[in-house]
Phi, psi and omega in degrees: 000124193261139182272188128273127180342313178272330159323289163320334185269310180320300195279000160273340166305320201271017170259008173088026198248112159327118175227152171281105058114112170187137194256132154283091194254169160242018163197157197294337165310299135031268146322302196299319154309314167305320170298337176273291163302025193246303198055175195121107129019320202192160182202161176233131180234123186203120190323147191245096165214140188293051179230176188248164174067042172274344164304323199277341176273002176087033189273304231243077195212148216246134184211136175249004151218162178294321186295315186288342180290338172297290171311320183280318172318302160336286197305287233272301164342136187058018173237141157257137205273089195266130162244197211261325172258006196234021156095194214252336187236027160071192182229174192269123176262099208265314172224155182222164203228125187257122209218161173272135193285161192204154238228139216256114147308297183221140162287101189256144158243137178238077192265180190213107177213164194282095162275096164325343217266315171279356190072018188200167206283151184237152160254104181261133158244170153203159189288356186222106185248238200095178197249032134228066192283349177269300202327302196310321182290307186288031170262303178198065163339345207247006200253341176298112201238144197205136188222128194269160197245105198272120189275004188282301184292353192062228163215126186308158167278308179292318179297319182318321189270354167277315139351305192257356159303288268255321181265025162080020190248166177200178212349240208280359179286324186330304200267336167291338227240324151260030146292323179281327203254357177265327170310331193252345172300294198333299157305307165316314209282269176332323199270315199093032201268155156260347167201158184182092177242116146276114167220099018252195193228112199257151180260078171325135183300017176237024183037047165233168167226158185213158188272114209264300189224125203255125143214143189221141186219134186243136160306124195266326163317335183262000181290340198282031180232001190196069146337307181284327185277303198342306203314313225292353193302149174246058145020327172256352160300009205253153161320086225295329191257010174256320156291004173264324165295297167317303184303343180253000152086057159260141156288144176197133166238115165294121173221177211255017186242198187261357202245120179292128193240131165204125182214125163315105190119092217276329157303321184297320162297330171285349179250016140315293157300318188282320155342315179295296202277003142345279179290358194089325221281172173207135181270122178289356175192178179232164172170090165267116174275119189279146206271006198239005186295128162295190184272337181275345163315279186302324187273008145252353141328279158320282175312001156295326192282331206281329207269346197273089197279030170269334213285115143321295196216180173205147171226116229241109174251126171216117158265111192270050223244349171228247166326297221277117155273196217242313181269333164289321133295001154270332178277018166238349173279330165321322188286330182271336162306311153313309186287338191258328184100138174255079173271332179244169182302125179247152175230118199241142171222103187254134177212141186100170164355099158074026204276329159305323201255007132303246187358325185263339145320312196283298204288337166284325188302348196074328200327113187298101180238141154233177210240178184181145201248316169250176181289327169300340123342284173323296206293337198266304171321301173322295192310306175329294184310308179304309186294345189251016181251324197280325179300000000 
């Protein structure tokens, strides 16, 4: 579950994580209060949409009067904000957060994330952060600093400080920056987080740091332990058939092409997908049915693709091998179908547990199907099919 910028700095405040003084409005009158109440000489008024690089997009803008903070709340409010992460077709600027501006000697980056590759919590810096700190990395990787975090042990003190020699801070910034840095496993620890990046992490012209900008994404499998963060989701930033997915504990991703994609199984669905696109095909979603999915479950799964008026075609991969079978899922794509109507070609490749007795489900069922005995079959058919609905 992805925060917003001012949510994540509230909630790393109350772990002792330095933040700058800032109120969240929805309208330009608003702003203009918040900038009175704030006090302070200047402010950054910046739009709150779940994507990184709204400075380079005009996200991110600077007011020297409370008047002017009003006029920058204006613009951006009610615009969609296009970055380098949120697609062509940008997100919706519903509200924005005016904070006092403070003024960076130096720009540090600091994140807290999971490396799968060890099983354990990772600390990554760089001595220079800002927001084209990934271009900068994949530039010179080596530049990347990086501290595994021992969950038996937390994080050491000598190590934290040492950590923070290596990114150049010394005497209180030093001690502050593992202070900071103790602070935010902690959060990671507590929150259930799955990233939690200040970029930058600023070194004030007054040797001191503060967190300029914050992004935090929470586990969403760990909510039923946080009743209270569950609220903070913002619903109407989310995709409408990607929260209509969630409510049936489906994965679901909205992506731009034509082909409905639904598979058990969140590897077997990304090479489902990179298949697709292999083959020419292009997918129109990610969508893993989960091994514990009912028959109603899948089948409103299935009317999402059907309800989707891009979707060409749709390819339906099952592997039954565990929980999940074969025949339970022909009985919920039969059931949307009845209720939705089959208007494009479907293509099912059933394999594994009870995969004969799906296919016979479909054909009493009437459902217009054609079968595929492997997935490279499944993916040359689809794709075929989508380019002649789409002609």
């Amino acid at each position: 579950m992805n925060l917003h910028e001012y949510q994540a700095k509230e909630l790393l405040s109350r772990f002792g994580v330095p933040c700058p003084k800032g109120k969240v409005v929805s309208t330009a009158e608003q702003a203009v209060a918040a900038a009175e109440a704030l006090g302070g000489a200047s402010w950054a008024v910046k739009a709150q949409i779940h994507a990184g690089r709204r400075h380079d997009a005009g996200g991110v803008r600077m007011a020297s009067s409370s008047e002017a903070v009003g006029t920058a709340a204006e613009a951006l409010l009610g615009q969609r904000l296009v970055t380098p992460q949120t697609g062509a077709r940008g997100k919706l600027v519903r509200k924005v957060y005016v904070e006092q501006a403070v003024g960076a000697a130096r720009e540090i980056y600091l994140a807290a994330l999971v490396d799968r590759s060890l099983g354990r919590v990772s600390l990554i810096a760089a001595k220079h952060g800002g927001s084209d700190i990934e271009d900068r990395m994949a530039a010179a990787p080596e530049a990347m600093l990086q501290l595994t975090v021992d969950p038996a042990t937390d994080l050491a003190e000598g190590t934290a400080a040492e950590f923070a020699a290596r990114l150049g801070l010394d005497g209180a910034a030093r001690a502050q920056a593992v202070e900071i840095m103790k602070a935010v496993c902690k959060a990671f620890h507590d929150l259930d987080a799955s990233l939690i990046e200040i970029n930058p992490l600023a070194l004030t012209n007054d040797g001191s740091l503060t967190a300029l900008d914050v992004k935090m994404i929470l586990d969403d499998n760990a909510l039923f332990r946080h009743q209270d963060l569950a609220v903070l989701r913002d619903e109407e930033d989310l995709d409408p058939t990607e929260l209509e997915a969630q409510r049936f504990a489906l994965n679901y991703v909205h992506l731009d092409g034509n082909i409905g994609v639904m598979v058990n199984g969140a590897g077997l669905a990304l090479a489902t997908v990179d298949l697709l696109k292999q083959r020419g095909g292009e997918p129109a979603d990610f969508m893993d049915i989960r091994p514990e999915a009912t028959r109603n479950q899948v089948a409103e799964g299935f009317r999402l693709l059907l309800r989707n008026p891009k979707v060409a075609a749709i390819l339906v991969n099952i592997y039954g091998g565990g929980i999940l079978r074969c025949d339970t899922v022909a009985e919920g794509i039969a059931a949307a179908c009845k209720s939705e109507g089959l208007r494009v070609p479907l293509i099912l490749r059933a394999a594994g547990t009870n995969g004969e007795l799906a296919r016979k489900i479909l054909k009493a069922q009437g459902v217009r199907v054609s079968f595929a005995d492997t997935v490279g079959q499944a993916a040359d058919m689809v794709t075929a099919a989508a380019g002649k609905e789409a002609a």
